[in-house]
């Protein structure tokens, strides 16, 4: 049985990434690889989510190049790229972890590589985890989304190196077009969202929580409302190096209309139209914080202050826990109503489903123009927004439902 070397993390956070070269890398060609990777990643220091995704894929490639292929990533060819993809599809167990851990840990004030870190992580769905199933290295499998990310991110990385004249061709691009690894769909996959019963039950649950414990759960009601009504991503609610969501980002124009300003995916600033219901929830939330009903342009208050300490929330994990608590309440209520199928389906729900639900409801139930939804959602094209339009799918299913086996 082949024994594989156990990799150590090599790329740190944006603030500490330069330290990685002197601390970990020894060979000359590895240093050249590292400097190339660091120069590329510096472009994404202002967007932590993008930085983390790009770092993950580049670090895997570096580890494979140095420990498995025994060569610099600057000399990879088409066959190397294909070998690398095959490796990612079936990595050795020594390279797979069963939970996400920090890359580096501090011991005696000195940052050192975490021995528990692995480039790949086996996971289970939320629903299976609640049933007691644990991640299993033997069952590790890359999703189609993860495979697409490998191609997209590494192709972008090699294009950067190509423009910088560090390489002469993009080895990933050579296998991308006719890749046997990427499945093609006849149509877009269905958008994961809450059903009408799930959403109504969820809304009832969070309102009850807010009424019973306003100091804690008016904020939960506000968070769920803004994710649904303004189609926000959870990353857009927390503070980052590039943006701190403030109360004053709710603002009124001269015509009396209210808007919300946010910097979102791709570092793009957008203005979102605010509904009357959103304003009502905002007023409730601000009352709990002992603020005036609506913010002024010069207000200094952050949108979501930390529960302990000063300043804005910077970690989305706390928001996820709040919403998961609400989802758990919803699941219990659904089971009390004997809506067992709805409850079982909601076991898999994530925070992002609230954004999907808000977009889908505006298009399919409120007949809101696609262009308006597109701009508020921050989609790059109407084609993306049109994925949420399920009227045609419903009509197709209805016509299929009437088909008979016996035609005479």
CSV table of C-alpha atoms in Angstrom, one decimal:
chain,number,residue,atom,x,y,z
A,1,UNK,CA,0.0,0.0,0.0
A,2,UNK,CA,1.5,3.3,-1.1
A,3,UNK,CA,2.3,5.7,1.8
A,4,UNK,CA,1.8,9.4,1.2
A,5,UNK,CA,3.5,12.2,3.0
A,6,UNK,CA,1.2,14.1,5.3
A,7,UNK,CA,1.0,17.8,4.2
A,8,UNK,CA,1.4,20.8,6.4
A,9,UNK,CA,-0.5,24.1,5.8
A,10,UNK,CA,1.6,26.6,3.9
A,11,UNK,CA,-0.6,29.6,3.1
A,12,UNK,CA,-1.8,31.8,6.1
A,13,UNK,CA,-4.3,34.6,6.4
A,14,UNK,CA,-3.9,37.8,4.2
A,15,UNK,CA,-2.0,39.6,7.0
A,16,UNK,CA,0.5,36.8,7.6
A,17,UNK,CA,0.8,35.1,4.2
A,18,UNK,CA,4.3,36.5,3.6
A,19,UNK,CA,5.6,34.8,6.7
A,20,UNK,CA,4.8,31.4,5.1
A,21,UNK,CA,7.8,31.6,2.7
A,22,UNK,CA,10.5,31.9,5.3
A,23,UNK,CA,8.9,29.6,7.8
A,24,UNK,CA,8.0,26.6,5.7
A,25,UNK,CA,9.5,26.6,2.2
A,26,UNK,CA,13.1,25.5,1.7
A,27,UNK,CA,13.7,24.5,-1.9
A,28,UNK,CA,14.3,27.3,-4.5
A,29,UNK,CA,11.6,26.2,-6.9
A,30,UNK,CA,9.1,26.0,-4.1
A,31,UNK,CA,10.0,29.6,-3.1
A,32,UNK,CA,9.3,30.7,-6.7
A,33,UNK,CA,5.9,28.9,-6.6
A,34,UNK,CA,5.1,30.5,-3.2
A,35,UNK,CA,5.9,34.0,-4.3
A,36,UNK,CA,3.8,33.5,-7.5
A,37,UNK,CA,0.9,32.3,-5.4
A,38,UNK,CA,1.2,35.1,-2.8
A,39,UNK,CA,1.3,37.8,-5.6
A,40,UNK,CA,-1.9,36.3,-7.0
A,41,UNK,CA,-3.7,36.0,-3.7
A,42,UNK,CA,-2.9,39.6,-2.7
A,43,UNK,CA,-5.5,40.7,-5.3
A,44,UNK,CA,-8.2,39.3,-3.0
A,45,UNK,CA,-7.1,40.6,0.4
A,46,UNK,CA,-10.2,42.8,0.6
A,47,UNK,CA,-12.6,39.9,0.1
A,48,UNK,CA,-12.0,37.2,2.7
A,49,UNK,CA,-14.5,34.7,1.3
A,50,UNK,CA,-12.9,34.9,-2.2
A,51,UNK,CA,-9.4,34.8,-0.7
A,52,UNK,CA,-10.2,31.7,1.3
A,53,UNK,CA,-11.6,29.8,-1.7
A,54,UNK,CA,-8.7,30.7,-3.9
A,55,UNK,CA,-6.2,29.9,-1.2
A,56,UNK,CA,-7.7,26.5,-0.7
A,57,UNK,CA,-7.4,25.5,-4.4
A,58,UNK,CA,-3.9,27.0,-4.8
A,59,UNK,CA,-2.6,25.4,-1.7
A,60,UNK,CA,-3.9,22.0,-2.7
A,61,UNK,CA,-2.1,22.4,-6.0
A,62,UNK,CA,1.2,23.4,-4.3
A,63,UNK,CA,1.0,20.5,-2.0
A,64,UNK,CA,0.4,18.0,-4.8
A,65,UNK,CA,3.2,19.6,-7.0
A,66,UNK,CA,5.8,19.5,-4.2
A,67,UNK,CA,4.9,16.2,-2.4
A,68,UNK,CA,3.4,14.0,-5.1
A,69,UNK,CA,4.6,15.3,-8.6
A,70,UNK,CA,7.9,16.5,-7.1
A,71,UNK,CA,8.0,19.5,-9.4
A,72,UNK,CA,7.2,23.2,-9.6
A,73,UNK,CA,3.7,24.3,-10.5
A,74,UNK,CA,5.3,26.7,-13.0
A,75,UNK,CA,6.3,23.8,-15.3
A,76,UNK,CA,3.0,21.7,-15.2
A,77,UNK,CA,1.7,20.5,-18.5
A,78,UNK,CA,-1.6,19.1,-19.7
A,79,UNK,CA,-0.9,15.6,-18.4
A,80,UNK,CA,0.1,17.0,-15.0
A,81,UNK,CA,-3.2,18.9,-14.8
A,82,UNK,CA,-5.1,15.7,-15.6
A,83,UNK,CA,-3.2,13.8,-13.0
A,84,UNK,CA,-3.9,16.5,-10.5
A,85,UNK,CA,-7.7,16.4,-11.1
A,86,UNK,CA,-7.7,12.6,-10.8
A,87,UNK,CA,-5.8,13.0,-7.5
A,88,UNK,CA,-8.4,15.5,-6.2
A,89,UNK,CA,-11.2,13.1,-7.1
A,90,UNK,CA,-9.6,10.4,-5.1
A,91,UNK,CA,-7.2,11.8,-2.6
A,92,UNK,CA,-5.4,9.5,-0.2
A,93,UNK,CA,-6.9,9.2,3.3
A,94,UNK,CA,-3.8,10.8,4.8
A,95,UNK,CA,-4.8,14.0,3.0
A,96,UNK,CA,-8.5,14.0,4.2
A,97,UNK,CA,-9.7,15.4,7.5
A,98,UNK,CA,-13.1,14.9,9.1
A,99,UNK,CA,-13.7,18.5,10.2
A,100,UNK,CA,-12.5,21.9,9.4
A,101,UNK,CA,-9.7,23.2,11.6
A,102,UNK,CA,-7.5,26.3,11.7
A,103,UNK,CA,-4.4,26.0,9.5
A,104,UNK,CA,-2.1,27.5,12.1
A,105,UNK,CA,-2.2,27.4,15.9
A,106,UNK,CA,-0.3,29.5,18.5
A,107,UNK,CA,1.9,27.8,21.0
A,108,UNK,CA,3.8,30.0,23.4
A,109,UNK,CA,2.9,33.0,21.3
A,110,UNK,CA,4.4,31.4,18.2
A,111,UNK,CA,2.3,30.5,15.2
A,112,UNK,CA,2.9,26.9,14.0
A,113,UNK,CA,1.2,24.6,11.5
A,114,UNK,CA,-1.8,22.7,12.9
A,115,UNK,CA,-1.0,19.0,12.7
A,116,UNK,CA,-4.7,18.2,12.4
A,117,UNK,CA,-5.2,20.3,9.2
A,118,UNK,CA,-5.7,18.5,5.9
A,119,UNK,CA,-6.2,19.8,2.3
A,120,UNK,CA,-9.5,17.9,1.9
A,121,UNK,CA,-12.3,17.5,4.3
A,122,UNK,CA,-15.0,14.8,4.4
A,123,UNK,CA,-18.4,16.1,5.3
A,124,UNK,CA,-22.0,14.9,5.8
A,125,UNK,CA,-25.2,16.8,5.2
A,126,UNK,CA,-27.0,18.6,8.0
A,127,UNK,CA,-29.8,16.1,7.9
A,128,UNK,CA,-27.5,13.1,8.2
A,129,UNK,CA,-25.4,14.8,10.9
A,130,UNK,CA,-28.5,15.2,13.0
A,131,UNK,CA,-29.2,11.5,12.6
A,132,UNK,CA,-25.8,10.8,14.1
A,133,UNK,CA,-23.9,10.1,10.9
A,134,UNK,CA,-20.2,11.1,11.1
A,135,UNK,CA,-17.9,12.1,8.2
A,136,UNK,CA,-16.1,9.2,6.7
A,137,UNK,CA,-12.8,9.5,4.8
A,138,UNK,CA,-13.8,6.4,2.7
A,139,UNK,CA,-16.9,8.1,1.5
A,140,UNK,CA,-15.2,11.4,0.5
A,141,UNK,CA,-16.4,12.7,-2.9
A,142,UNK,CA,-16.1,16.0,-4.6
A,143,UNK,CA,-19.4,17.6,-5.7
A,144,UNK,CA,-19.8,18.9,-9.2
A,145,UNK,CA,-19.7,22.4,-7.8
A,146,UNK,CA,-16.4,21.7,-6.1
A,147,UNK,CA,-14.9,20.3,-9.4
A,148,UNK,CA,-16.1,23.4,-11.3
A,149,UNK,CA,-14.4,25.6,-8.7
A,150,UNK,CA,-11.1,23.8,-9.2
A,151,UNK,CA,-11.2,24.4,-12.9
A,152,UNK,CA,-12.4,28.1,-12.5
A,153,UNK,CA,-10.0,29.1,-9.8
A,154,UNK,CA,-6.9,27.4,-11.1
A,155,UNK,CA,-7.6,28.6,-14.7
A,156,UNK,CA,-7.7,32.1,-13.3
A,157,UNK,CA,-4.5,31.6,-11.4
A,158,UNK,CA,-2.6,30.2,-14.4
A,159,UNK,CA,-4.0,33.0,-16.7
A,160,UNK,CA,-2.5,35.5,-14.1
A,161,UNK,CA,0.9,33.6,-14.3
A,162,UNK,CA,0.6,33.7,-18.1
A,163,UNK,CA,0.1,37.4,-18.2
A,164,UNK,CA,3.0,37.8,-15.8
A,165,UNK,CA,5.1,35.7,-18.2
A,166,UNK,CA,5.9,33.1,-15.5
A,167,UNK,CA,4.5,30.3,-17.7
A,168,UNK,CA,4.0,29.9,-21.4
A,169,UNK,CA,0.6,28.1,-21.4
A,170,UNK,CA,-2.4,27.5,-19.1
A,171,UNK,CA,-2.3,23.7,-18.3
A,172,UNK,CA,-5.8,23.7,-16.9
A,173,UNK,CA,-7.4,25.4,-19.9
A,174,UNK,CA,-6.0,22.6,-22.1
A,175,UNK,CA,-8.3,20.0,-20.4
A,176,UNK,CA,-11.3,22.2,-19.5
A,177,UNK,CA,-13.3,22.3,-22.7
A,178,UNK,CA,-13.9,18.6,-23.2
A,179,UNK,CA,-13.4,17.5,-19.7
A,180,UNK,CA,-14.9,14.2,-18.7
A,181,UNK,CA,-15.1,15.4,-15.1
A,182,UNK,CA,-17.8,18.1,-15.5
A,183,UNK,CA,-21.4,17.0,-16.1
A,184,UNK,CA,-23.6,19.2,-18.3
A,185,UNK,CA,-27.2,19.8,-17.4
A,186,UNK,CA,-30.0,20.2,-19.9
A,187,UNK,CA,-31.3,23.0,-17.7
A,188,UNK,CA,-30.3,24.7,-14.5
A,189,UNK,CA,-30.7,22.8,-11.2
A,190,UNK,CA,-33.7,23.7,-9.1
A,191,UNK,CA,-33.1,26.5,-6.6
A,192,UNK,CA,-33.1,25.3,-3.0
A,193,UNK,CA,-35.7,27.3,-1.1
A,194,UNK,CA,-38.3,27.1,1.6
A,195,UNK,CA,-41.8,26.0,0.7
A,196,UNK,CA,-44.7,28.2,1.5
A,197,UNK,CA,-45.6,26.2,4.6
A,198,UNK,CA,-42.0,26.1,5.8
A,199,UNK,CA,-41.7,29.9,5.3
A,200,UNK,CA,-45.0,30.7,7.0
A,201,UNK,CA,-44.1,28.5,10.0
A,202,UNK,CA,-40.6,29.9,10.2
A,203,UNK,CA,-41.9,33.5,10.2
A,204,UNK,CA,-44.4,32.6,12.9
A,205,UNK,CA,-41.7,31.0,15.0
A,206,UNK,CA,-39.3,33.9,14.8
A,207,UNK,CA,-42.1,36.4,15.6
A,208,UNK,CA,-43.0,34.4,18.7
A,209,UNK,CA,-39.3,34.3,19.7
A,210,UNK,CA,-39.1,38.1,19.3
A,211,UNK,CA,-42.3,38.7,21.3
A,212,UNK,CA,-41.1,36.5,24.1
A,213,UNK,CA,-37.5,37.7,24.3
A,214,UNK,CA,-37.2,41.0,22.4
A,215,UNK,CA,-33.7,41.8,23.8
A,216,UNK,CA,-32.3,38.7,22.1
A,217,UNK,CA,-34.6,37.8,19.2
A,218,UNK,CA,-35.7,41.1,17.7
A,219,UNK,CA,-32.3,41.0,16.1
A,220,UNK,CA,-33.1,37.4,14.9
A,221,UNK,CA,-36.3,38.6,13.3
A,222,UNK,CA,-34.4,41.5,11.7
A,223,UNK,CA,-31.7,39.2,10.3
A,224,UNK,CA,-34.2,36.8,8.8
A,225,UNK,CA,-36.3,39.6,7.4
A,226,UNK,CA,-33.4,41.4,5.7
A,227,UNK,CA,-32.1,38.1,4.2
A,228,UNK,CA,-35.5,37.4,2.8
A,229,UNK,CA,-36.8,40.8,1.8
A,230,UNK,CA,-33.5,42.3,0.6
A,231,UNK,CA,-32.0,39.0,-0.7
A,232,UNK,CA,-28.8,39.5,1.2
A,233,UNK,CA,-26.1,36.9,1.4
A,234,UNK,CA,-24.9,36.2,5.0
A,235,UNK,CA,-21.4,37.5,4.1
A,236,UNK,CA,-23.0,40.9,3.4
A,237,UNK,CA,-24.3,41.2,6.9
A,238,UNK,CA,-20.9,41.0,8.7
A,239,UNK,CA,-18.1,43.5,8.7
A,240,UNK,CA,-15.0,43.0,6.6
A,241,UNK,CA,-11.9,45.0,5.5
A,242,UNK,CA,-13.9,46.3,2.6
A,243,UNK,CA,-17.3,47.2,4.2
A,244,UNK,CA,-18.9,47.6,7.6
A,245,UNK,CA,-22.8,47.5,7.4
A,246,UNK,CA,-24.1,50.6,9.2
A,247,UNK,CA,-27.6,51.7,10.2
A,248,UNK,CA,-27.1,54.8,8.0
A,249,UNK,CA,-26.9,52.5,5.0
A,250,UNK,CA,-30.7,52.5,5.2
A,251,UNK,CA,-31.3,55.9,3.6
A,252,UNK,CA,-34.2,57.9,2.1
A,253,UNK,CA,-34.1,59.6,-1.3
A,254,UNK,CA,-35.8,63.0,-2.0
A,255,UNK,CA,-38.8,61.2,-3.5
A,256,UNK,CA,-39.5,59.5,-0.1
A,257,UNK,CA,-38.3,56.1,-1.2
A,258,UNK,CA,-36.1,54.1,1.2
A,259,UNK,CA,-33.0,52.1,0.0
A,260,UNK,CA,-30.2,50.0,1.5
A,261,UNK,CA,-26.6,50.3,0.4
A,262,UNK,CA,-24.3,47.3,0.5
A,263,UNK,CA,-21.0,46.0,-0.9
A,264,UNK,CA,-21.5,42.4,-2.0
A,265,UNK,CA,-20.0,39.7,-4.1
A,266,UNK,CA,-17.2,40.8,-6.3
A,267,UNK,CA,-16.7,43.9,-4.2
A,268,UNK,CA,-19.7,45.5,-6.0
A,269,UNK,CA,-21.7,48.3,-4.4
A,270,UNK,CA,-25.4,48.1,-5.0
A,271,UNK,CA,-28.5,49.9,-3.7
A,272,UNK,CA,-31.5,47.7,-2.8
A,273,UNK,CA,-35.1,49.0,-2.8
A,274,UNK,CA,-36.6,48.7,0.8
A,275,UNK,CA,-40.2,47.6,1.3
A,276,UNK,CA,-42.6,49.0,3.9
A,277,UNK,CA,-42.5,45.6,5.8
A,278,UNK,CA,-38.7,45.9,5.9
A,279,UNK,CA,-38.9,49.4,7.4
A,280,UNK,CA,-41.4,48.1,10.0
A,281,UNK,CA,-39.0,45.4,11.1
A,282,UNK,CA,-36.1,47.9,11.2
A,283,UNK,CA,-38.2,50.2,13.5
A,284,UNK,CA,-38.9,47.3,15.8
A,285,UNK,CA,-35.3,46.3,15.9
A,286,UNK,CA,-34.0,49.8,16.5
A,287,UNK,CA,-36.5,50.3,19.4
A,288,UNK,CA,-34.9,47.3,21.1
A,289,UNK,CA,-31.5,49.1,20.7
A,290,UNK,CA,-33.1,52.3,22.2
A,291,UNK,CA,-32.6,54.2,18.9
A,292,UNK,CA,-34.9,56.5,17.0
A,293,UNK,CA,-37.3,54.7,14.7
A,294,UNK,CA,-35.3,55.4,11.5
A,295,UNK,CA,-31.6,56.1,11.0
A,296,UNK,CA,-30.2,59.5,10.1
A,297,UNK,CA,-27.5,60.0,7.4
A,298,UNK,CA,-24.9,60.9,10.0
A,299,UNK,CA,-25.6,58.0,12.4
A,300,UNK,CA,-22.6,56.1,13.7
A,301,UNK,CA,-24.3,52.9,14.9
A,302,UNK,CA,-23.4,49.6,13.2
A,303,UNK,CA,-26.1,47.4,11.8
A,304,UNK,CA,-25.3,44.3,13.8
A,305,UNK,CA,-23.3,45.0,17.0
A,306,UNK,CA,-21.5,42.2,18.8
A,307,UNK,CA,-23.3,40.6,21.7
A,308,UNK,CA,-20.2,41.0,23.8
A,309,UNK,CA,-17.7,43.8,23.4
A,310,UNK,CA,-17.8,46.8,21.0
A,311,UNK,CA,-18.0,47.1,17.2
A,312,UNK,CA,-19.8,45.2,14.5
A,313,UNK,CA,-20.2,41.4,14.0
A,314,UNK,CA,-17.3,40.1,12.0
A,315,UNK,CA,-18.1,36.4,12.1
A,316,UNK,CA,-21.1,34.9,10.3
A,317,UNK,CA,-21.0,31.7,12.4
A,318,UNK,CA,-23.0,33.5,15.2
A,319,UNK,CA,-25.7,34.5,12.7
A,320,UNK,CA,-25.9,31.0,11.3
A,321,UNK,CA,-26.4,29.7,14.9
A,322,UNK,CA,-29.3,32.2,15.5
A,323,UNK,CA,-31.0,31.2,12.3
A,324,UNK,CA,-30.4,27.5,12.8
A,325,UNK,CA,-32.1,27.9,16.2
A,326,UNK,CA,-35.1,29.4,14.4
A,327,UNK,CA,-35.1,26.6,11.8
A,328,UNK,CA,-35.1,24.0,14.6
A,329,UNK,CA,-38.1,25.7,16.2
A,330,UNK,CA,-39.8,25.6,12.7
A,331,UNK,CA,-39.0,21.9,12.3
A,332,UNK,CA,-40.6,21.2,15.7
A,333,UNK,CA,-43.7,23.2,14.8
A,334,UNK,CA,-44.1,21.4,11.5
A,335,UNK,CA,-43.9,18.0,13.2
A,336,UNK,CA,-46.5,19.2,15.8
A,337,UNK,CA,-48.8,20.0,12.8
A,338,UNK,CA,-48.0,16.5,11.5
A,339,UNK,CA,-46.3,18.0,8.4
A,340,UNK,CA,-43.6,15.4,8.6
A,341,UNK,CA,-42.5,15.6,4.9
A,342,UNK,CA,-42.1,19.4,5.2
A,343,UNK,CA,-40.1,19.0,8.5
A,344,UNK,CA,-37.8,16.4,7.0
A,345,UNK,CA,-37.1,18.5,4.0
A,346,UNK,CA,-36.3,21.5,6.2
A,347,UNK,CA,-33.6,19.5,8.0
A,348,UNK,CA,-31.3,20.4,5.0
A,349,UNK,CA,-32.2,24.1,4.9
A,350,UNK,CA,-29.3,26.6,5.1
A,351,UNK,CA,-29.2,30.4,5.7
A,352,UNK,CA,-28.8,30.9,2.0
A,353,UNK,CA,-32.2,29.4,1.4
A,354,UNK,CA,-33.8,32.6,2.8
A,355,UNK,CA,-32.2,34.7,-0.1
A,356,UNK,CA,-33.4,32.1,-2.6
A,357,UNK,CA,-36.9,32.1,-1.1
A,358,UNK,CA,-37.2,35.9,-1.2
A,359,UNK,CA,-36.1,36.1,-4.8
A,360,UNK,CA,-38.4,33.2,-5.8
A,361,UNK,CA,-41.4,34.6,-4.0
A,362,UNK,CA,-41.0,38.0,-5.6
A,363,UNK,CA,-40.8,36.5,-9.1
A,364,UNK,CA,-43.4,33.8,-8.8
A,365,UNK,CA,-45.9,35.2,-6.4
A,366,UNK,CA,-45.6,38.9,-6.6
A,367,UNK,CA,-44.9,39.2,-10.3
A,368,UNK,CA,-42.0,41.6,-9.6
A,369,UNK,CA,-40.1,42.4,-12.9
A,370,UNK,CA,-37.1,40.3,-13.4
A,371,UNK,CA,-34.9,43.3,-14.0
A,372,UNK,CA,-35.8,44.8,-10.6
A,373,UNK,CA,-35.1,41.6,-8.8
A,374,UNK,CA,-31.9,41.2,-10.7
A,375,UNK,CA,-30.5,44.6,-9.6
A,376,UNK,CA,-31.6,44.2,-6.0
A,377,UNK,CA,-30.1,40.7,-5.8
A,378,UNK,CA,-26.8,41.8,-7.4
A,379,UNK,CA,-27.0,39.3,-10.2
A,380,UNK,CA,-24.7,39.9,-13.1
A,381,UNK,CA,-27.4,39.1,-15.7
A,382,UNK,CA,-31.1,38.4,-16.0
A,383,UNK,CA,-30.4,34.8,-17.0
A,384,UNK,CA,-29.2,34.1,-13.4
A,385,UNK,CA,-32.3,35.7,-12.0
A,386,UNK,CA,-34.5,33.8,-14.4
A,387,UNK,CA,-33.4,30.5,-12.8
A,388,UNK,CA,-35.8,31.4,-9.9
A,389,UNK,CA,-38.8,31.4,-12.2
A,390,UNK,CA,-40.4,28.1,-11.7
A,391,UNK,CA,-43.7,28.8,-13.5
A,392,UNK,CA,-42.6,26.9,-16.6
A,393,UNK,CA,-41.5,23.9,-14.5
A,394,UNK,CA,-44.9,23.8,-12.7
A,395,UNK,CA,-46.7,23.9,-16.1
A,396,UNK,CA,-44.5,21.2,-17.5
A,397,UNK,CA,-45.2,19.0,-14.5
A,398,UNK,CA,-49.0,19.6,-14.7
A,399,UNK,CA,-49.0,18.6,-18.4
A,400,UNK,CA,-47.0,15.5,-17.6
A,401,UNK,CA,-49.3,14.6,-14.7
A,402,UNK,CA,-52.2,14.0,-17.1
A,403,UNK,CA,-50.3,11.5,-19.2
A,404,UNK,CA,-52.0,8.0,-19.2
A,405,UNK,CA,-50.5,4.6,-19.6
A,406,UNK,CA,-53.8,3.4,-21.2
A,407,UNK,CA,-54.5,5.6,-24.3
A,408,UNK,CA,-57.6,3.7,-25.6
